[in-house]
Coordinates of C-alpha atoms in Angstrom, one line a residue:
M653 CA 80.1 82.2 139.5
K654 CA 82.8 84.8 139.8
V655 CA 84.7 87.0 137.8
W656 CA 88.1 88.3 138.0
N657 CA 88.6 90.6 135.5
I658 CA 92.7 91.0 134.5
G659 CA 92.6 91.5 130.9
S660 CA 92.6 95.4 129.6
E661 CA 89.9 98.2 129.4
R662 CA 88.1 97.6 125.6
T663 CA 89.8 100.6 123.6
T664 CA 88.9 101.7 120.4
Y665 CA 90.9 102.8 117.4
E666 CA 91.7 105.8 115.8
V667 CA 90.0 107.6 112.9
Q668 CA 91.5 108.4 110.3
F669 CA 90.3 110.3 106.4
A670 CA 91.6 110.3 103.4
F671 CA 90.3 112.2 99.9
S672 CA 91.2 111.8 96.2
P673 CA 89.6 112.1 92.6
L674 CA 91.7 108.9 92.7
F675 CA 89.2 106.3 94.5
E676 CA 86.5 108.3 93.2
A677 CA 87.3 108.0 89.9
A678 CA 89.0 103.5 91.3
L679 CA 84.6 103.4 92.6
G680 CA 83.4 104.9 89.1
I681 CA 84.6 101.7 87.1
A682 CA 84.1 99.6 90.0
V683 CA 79.6 100.4 90.1
A684 CA 79.8 101.1 86.5
T685 CA 80.4 97.6 86.5
Y686 CA 77.8 96.8 88.6
E687 CA 75.1 96.4 87.0
Q688 CA 73.4 94.8 89.5
I689 CA 73.1 97.4 91.7
H690 CA 72.4 100.8 89.3
H691 CA 69.0 101.2 90.6
T692 CA 70.0 101.7 93.9
L693 CA 71.6 105.1 92.6
E694 CA 71.3 108.2 92.7
Q695 CA 71.8 107.9 89.0
P696 CA 69.8 106.6 86.4
P697 CA 71.1 103.5 84.7
A698 CA 71.7 104.4 81.4
H699 CA 73.8 107.5 82.7
W700 CA 76.0 103.9 83.9
R701 CA 76.3 102.3 80.0
E702 CA 76.4 106.9 78.9
L703 CA 80.1 106.5 80.7
I704 CA 81.3 102.6 79.8
E705 CA 80.3 104.0 75.6
A706 CA 82.3 107.4 76.3
L707 CA 85.4 105.9 76.8
P708 CA 87.8 105.5 73.0
P709 CA 86.9 101.8 72.3
A710 CA 90.5 100.9 73.9
V711 CA 89.7 101.6 77.5
Q712 CA 86.2 100.2 76.4
R713 CA 87.5 97.0 76.3
E714 CA 89.9 96.8 80.0
V715 CA 86.4 98.4 81.1
A716 CA 85.0 94.8 80.2
Y717 CA 87.2 93.2 81.4
A718 CA 87.4 94.7 85.1
K719 CA 83.7 93.3 84.8
A720 CA 84.3 90.3 83.9
H721 CA 87.1 89.3 86.3
N722 CA 86.9 92.9 89.8
T723 CA 89.9 94.0 88.6
W724 CA 88.4 97.6 89.8
K725 CA 88.9 96.6 93.6
T726 CA 93.4 96.4 92.0
L727 CA 92.8 99.8 92.0
L728 CA 91.0 100.3 95.0
H729 CA 93.9 98.0 96.8
L730 CA 96.6 100.1 94.9
L731 CA 95.8 103.1 96.0
H732 CA 95.5 102.0 99.8
Q733 CA 99.6 101.3 99.0
Y734 CA 100.6 104.9 100.7
R735 CA 102.1 107.0 102.7
Q736 CA 101.0 110.0 105.1
Q737 CA 98.8 111.0 102.1
P738 CA 96.5 109.3 99.4
F739 CA 98.4 110.0 95.4
A740 CA 96.5 113.3 95.0
E741 CA 97.5 112.7 91.5
L742 CA 96.8 110.6 88.5
K743 CA 100.9 110.6 87.2
S744 CA 101.6 109.6 90.6
F745 CA 99.6 107.1 90.8
L746 CA 100.7 106.0 87.3
G747 CA 104.1 106.7 87.6
Y748 CA 103.9 104.0 91.8
V749 CA 102.3 101.0 89.3
R750 CA 103.9 100.8 86.5
Q751 CA 107.4 100.6 88.9
L752 CA 105.9 97.9 91.1
P753 CA 107.7 94.4 91.0
E754 CA 105.6 91.9 89.3
E755 CA 105.1 89.9 93.2
E756 CA 105.0 92.6 95.0
L757 CA 102.0 93.4 92.5
S758 CA 100.4 90.0 92.1
Y759 CA 100.8 90.1 96.6
Q760 CA 98.7 93.4 96.4
A761 CA 95.8 93.2 94.0
L762 CA 95.0 90.0 96.1
P763 CA 92.7 90.7 99.0
F764 CA 93.3 90.9 102.3
L765 CA 91.2 88.0 104.6
G766 CA 93.0 88.4 107.5
E767 CA 96.9 88.8 109.5
A768 CA 96.2 84.3 109.4
Q769 CA 96.1 84.8 106.5
Q770 CA 98.7 87.0 105.3
A771 CA 101.6 83.7 104.5
S772 CA 99.3 82.2 102.3
R773 CA 98.6 85.4 100.3
R774 CA 102.0 86.2 100.5
K775 CA 102.5 82.8 99.2
A776 CA 100.3 82.3 96.8
A777 CA 101.7 85.7 95.1
Q778 CA 104.8 83.9 94.5
G779 CA 103.0 81.5 92.3
S780 CA 101.6 78.4 95.4
S781 CA 98.7 77.1 93.8
A782 CA 98.2 75.8 97.8
D783 CA 98.4 79.1 99.0
R784 CA 95.6 79.5 96.6
E785 CA 92.9 77.4 97.7
L786 CA 93.3 78.4 101.1
L787 CA 92.8 81.9 100.5
Q788 CA 89.7 80.8 98.0
A789 CA 88.5 78.7 100.7
A790 CA 88.7 81.7 103.4
C791 CA 86.3 83.4 101.4
R792 CA 83.9 80.7 100.0
S793 CA 80.5 82.5 101.4
H794 CA 81.5 86.4 98.7
L795 CA 79.9 87.5 95.7
F796 CA 83.7 87.1 93.9
F797 CA 86.0 87.1 96.0
E798 CA 86.9 83.1 95.2
R799 CA 86.5 83.6 91.3
Y800 CA 89.2 87.3 91.7
I801 CA 91.8 85.2 93.9
A802 CA 92.2 82.8 91.3
H803 CA 92.2 85.0 88.3
I804 CA 95.2 87.7 90.0
T805 CA 96.6 84.1 90.5
S806 CA 97.0 83.1 87.3
V807 CA 96.7 86.3 85.6
D808 CA 100.1 86.8 83.9
A809 CA 102.0 89.9 85.9
E810 CA 102.4 92.8 83.1
E811 CA 99.0 92.1 81.3
L812 CA 97.7 92.4 84.5
R813 CA 99.6 96.1 85.4
Q814 CA 98.7 97.5 81.5
H815 CA 94.7 96.8 82.4
L816 CA 95.7 98.2 84.8
L817 CA 97.0 101.5 83.4
V818 CA 95.5 102.0 80.6
L819 CA 92.0 101.5 82.8
M820 CA 92.6 103.4 85.4
E821 CA 94.0 106.2 82.6
G822 CA 90.9 106.1 80.3
W823 CA 88.7 106.1 82.7
Y824 CA 90.0 109.1 84.3
Q825 CA 90.6 111.3 81.9
A826 CA 87.7 111.1 81.0
H827 CA 85.0 111.3 83.5
I828 CA 86.9 112.5 85.8
E829 CA 90.1 115.4 84.7
P830 CA 87.1 117.8 82.8
Q831 CA 85.7 118.2 86.5
E832 CA 89.0 117.8 88.3
E833 CA 88.6 121.3 90.1
R834 CA 84.6 120.7 91.5
I835 CA 85.5 116.9 92.8
C836 CA 89.0 117.7 94.8
R837 CA 86.6 121.4 96.4
M838 CA 83.3 119.3 97.3
L839 CA 86.0 116.1 98.8
E840 CA 87.7 119.2 100.7
R841 CA 84.4 120.5 101.9
E842 CA 83.2 116.6 102.7
I843 CA 86.5 116.8 104.9
A844 CA 86.5 119.9 106.2
Q845 CA 83.1 119.2 108.3
K846 CA 83.6 115.8 109.4
R847 CA 87.6 117.1 110.6
G848 CA 84.6 120.0 112.5
M849 CA 83.6 117.5 114.4
Q850 CA 86.0 114.6 115.8
E851 CA 87.1 116.4 118.9
K852 CA 83.5 116.9 119.5
L853 CA 82.5 112.7 119.2
D854 CA 84.2 109.6 119.8
P855 CA 85.5 108.0 117.0
E856 CA 82.7 104.9 117.4
A857 CA 80.7 107.7 116.9
L858 CA 82.0 110.0 113.7
V859 CA 82.3 107.0 111.7
E860 CA 78.4 106.4 113.0
W861 CA 77.9 109.4 111.5
A862 CA 79.9 109.2 108.5
T863 CA 78.7 106.3 106.9
G864 CA 74.8 105.7 109.1
A865 CA 75.9 102.8 109.8
S866 CA 77.5 101.3 113.7
Y867 CA 81.2 100.0 113.1
P868 CA 82.1 98.7 117.1
P869 CA 85.8 98.4 117.5
E870 CA 87.5 94.7 116.7
P871 CA 90.8 92.8 118.0
T872 CA 93.1 93.7 115.6
V873 CA 91.8 96.9 113.1
T874 CA 93.4 99.6 114.9
R875 CA 92.1 102.6 112.2
V876 CA 89.6 103.1 110.5
L877 CA 90.1 105.1 107.4
L878 CA 87.1 107.4 106.2
I879 CA 86.6 107.7 102.6
P880 CA 84.3 110.1 101.3
Q881 CA 82.6 109.4 97.7
A882 CA 80.0 111.2 95.6
V883 CA 80.5 108.6 92.3
Y884 CA 78.0 105.4 94.8
R885 CA 76.3 107.5 96.9
P886 CA 74.1 106.1 98.1
W887 CA 76.1 103.1 99.3
T888 CA 78.9 103.1 101.3
V889 CA 81.6 100.7 100.4
Q890 CA 83.7 98.5 103.7
A891 CA 86.9 97.2 102.7
D892 CA 89.8 95.8 104.9
D893 CA 93.6 96.2 105.1
A894 CA 96.3 95.7 107.5
G895 CA 94.9 96.5 110.9
C896 CA 92.5 98.7 109.4
K897 CA 89.1 98.8 108.2
I898 CA 88.5 100.5 105.1
F899 CA 84.8 103.1 104.2
Y900 CA 84.0 104.5 101.1
Y901 CA 81.1 106.5 102.8
P902 CA 78.3 109.0 100.0
V903 CA 79.4 112.9 100.5
A904 CA 77.3 114.7 102.9
D905 CA 74.3 116.3 100.4
E906 CA 74.9 119.9 101.3
N907 CA 79.1 119.3 100.3
L908 CA 77.8 118.0 96.7
R909 CA 76.9 121.9 96.7
E910 CA 78.7 124.2 94.6
Q911 CA 78.1 127.4 96.6
I912 CA 77.7 127.1 99.9
D913 CA 74.5 128.0 101.9
P914 CA 75.4 129.1 105.0
Y915 CA 71.7 128.7 105.9
Q916 CA 70.7 125.5 104.4
P917 CA 71.3 123.3 107.0
P918 CA 72.7 119.9 106.9
Q919 CA 69.5 117.4 105.4
T920 CA 70.6 114.9 108.0
L921 CA 69.7 117.1 111.1
V922 CA 65.6 118.3 108.7
Q923 CA 65.8 114.8 108.6
S924 CA 65.9 113.7 112.5
F925 CA 64.0 117.1 113.3
K926 CA 61.0 115.9 111.2
A927 CA 61.1 112.5 112.1
L928 CA 60.6 113.8 116.3
G929 CA 58.0 116.2 115.6
D930 CA 55.0 114.2 116.3
E931 CA 53.7 112.4 119.7
Q932 CA 53.5 109.4 118.5
R933 CA 56.9 109.2 116.9
L934 CA 58.5 110.7 120.2
R935 CA 55.7 108.2 122.0
M936 CA 57.8 105.1 120.1
A937 CA 61.3 105.9 120.8
K938 CA 61.1 106.7 124.3
M939 CA 59.7 103.1 124.4
L940 CA 62.8 101.6 122.2
A941 CA 65.3 103.6 123.7
K942 CA 63.5 101.4 127.6
Q943 CA 63.3 98.2 124.7
E944 CA 63.6 96.4 122.3
L945 CA 60.3 95.9 120.1
T946 CA 58.4 93.9 116.8
L947 CA 56.2 95.5 115.1
Q948 CA 53.6 94.0 116.5
E949 CA 54.4 95.4 119.8
L950 CA 54.1 98.3 119.9
T951 CA 51.5 98.1 117.9
E952 CA 49.8 96.4 120.8
A953 CA 51.0 99.0 122.9
L954 CA 50.4 102.2 120.3
Q955 CA 46.5 101.1 119.8
M956 CA 47.4 101.7 116.4
A957 CA 46.7 100.5 113.2
K958 CA 49.7 98.5 111.8
S959 CA 50.0 100.2 108.9
T960 CA 50.4 103.8 110.9
V961 CA 53.2 102.7 113.0
H962 CA 55.0 100.6 109.9
H963 CA 54.7 104.4 108.6
H964 CA 55.8 106.0 111.9
L965 CA 58.9 103.1 112.3
S966 CA 60.1 104.1 108.4
M967 CA 60.3 107.9 109.0
L968 CA 62.4 106.9 112.0
R969 CA 64.6 104.7 110.0
S970 CA 64.8 107.0 107.3
A971 CA 66.0 109.6 110.1
R972 CA 68.7 107.3 111.3
L973 CA 67.7 107.1 114.6
V974 CA 65.9 103.6 114.5
E975 CA 67.2 100.2 113.2
T976 CA 66.2 96.8 113.4
S977 CA 67.6 93.6 114.4
G978 CA 66.2 90.7 113.0
T979 CA 62.4 91.6 113.3
R980 CA 62.6 94.2 116.3
Y981 CA 62.8 97.5 116.2
R982 CA 66.1 99.1 117.9
L983 CA 66.8 103.1 119.2
R984 CA 70.2 103.6 117.5
S985 CA 70.9 106.3 120.9
Q986 CA 74.1 107.3 119.4
A987 CA 72.4 109.4 117.4
L988 CA 70.3 110.6 118.9
S989 CA 72.7 112.2 121.7
Q990 CA 74.6 113.5 118.5
L991 CA 72.1 115.8 118.0
P992 CA 72.9 118.9 119.4
L993 CA 75.9 118.9 118.2
L994 CA 75.1 118.7 114.5
L995 CA 72.2 121.4 115.6
G996 CA 74.8 123.5 117.7
Q997 CA 77.1 123.1 113.7
F998 CA 74.6 124.6 111.9
L999 CA 74.2 127.4 114.9
D1000 CA 78.0 128.5 115.0
T1001 CA 77.6 132.0 114.2
D1002 CA 80.8 131.7 113.1
K1003 CA 80.8 130.5 109.7

């Protein structure tokens, strides 16, 4: 069959950065109320219980409300409603929430489910039960959106507003304000590092380097917003907005330290070279560069014990050089191509 392509070339997205300690606060509330993943985080489960117990009783009640209804999601939605820069301080964000008309507050609280659902999103915020049901039907498989939509469209807007104000102000004053300067310096170091590579990497490679996951362009997404965070490490949290994909990605290890040692290599660079510093793992990398292979296929080709091959693959995966697709392993070629740039950035004598 002959095909004549009269379409436009594949285009990619624009990458933008945003940072604010307010994101750290909202994500802190999110993770503190999501007990199921506490064992996967860098801080132990007891840490999150202690954070909640340290809050005044009135704020603890709002945290319990957020846990029941996932209203931390509302805070994140509202934090995205800036024009040029994210809200830099708590006062400006609280002022924004206070002045929002009730319908607009409900609309901004409802999740973005795609352009096709935007009209229903607006009508649901106005009180249409039929449109609320349409939104819920569009996200049946989501972990909590169906229940969240039911709550946002039924709760009194002023009750929601007061809840958000007390929750955000209480959490921020207790857990962000005492270390606000340190958090801001950390986020500034992270953003400076990533922006330093923005001219050297194409948008998709930049997103993959920052988040550890590839994100191919989608037809309706023209912008990717990268927001660094430390509170949810090692997780990257993904969200959607109109025309935009949002990644709250973990701050790099080297940028967590208050004192920067210019001779301390980034952990990702160390892991990558350690993973490649073995003859058998280099063999695997070349095999996977040619085609995707299963564990069994690699075991047979290398004539090694399956447990040994699995160990080597685990090291390559930890270094983010190999990923899985079902039962098959494949090389992350883009991650390999970034290594010379990362090494060059580390060796830069001007830093």
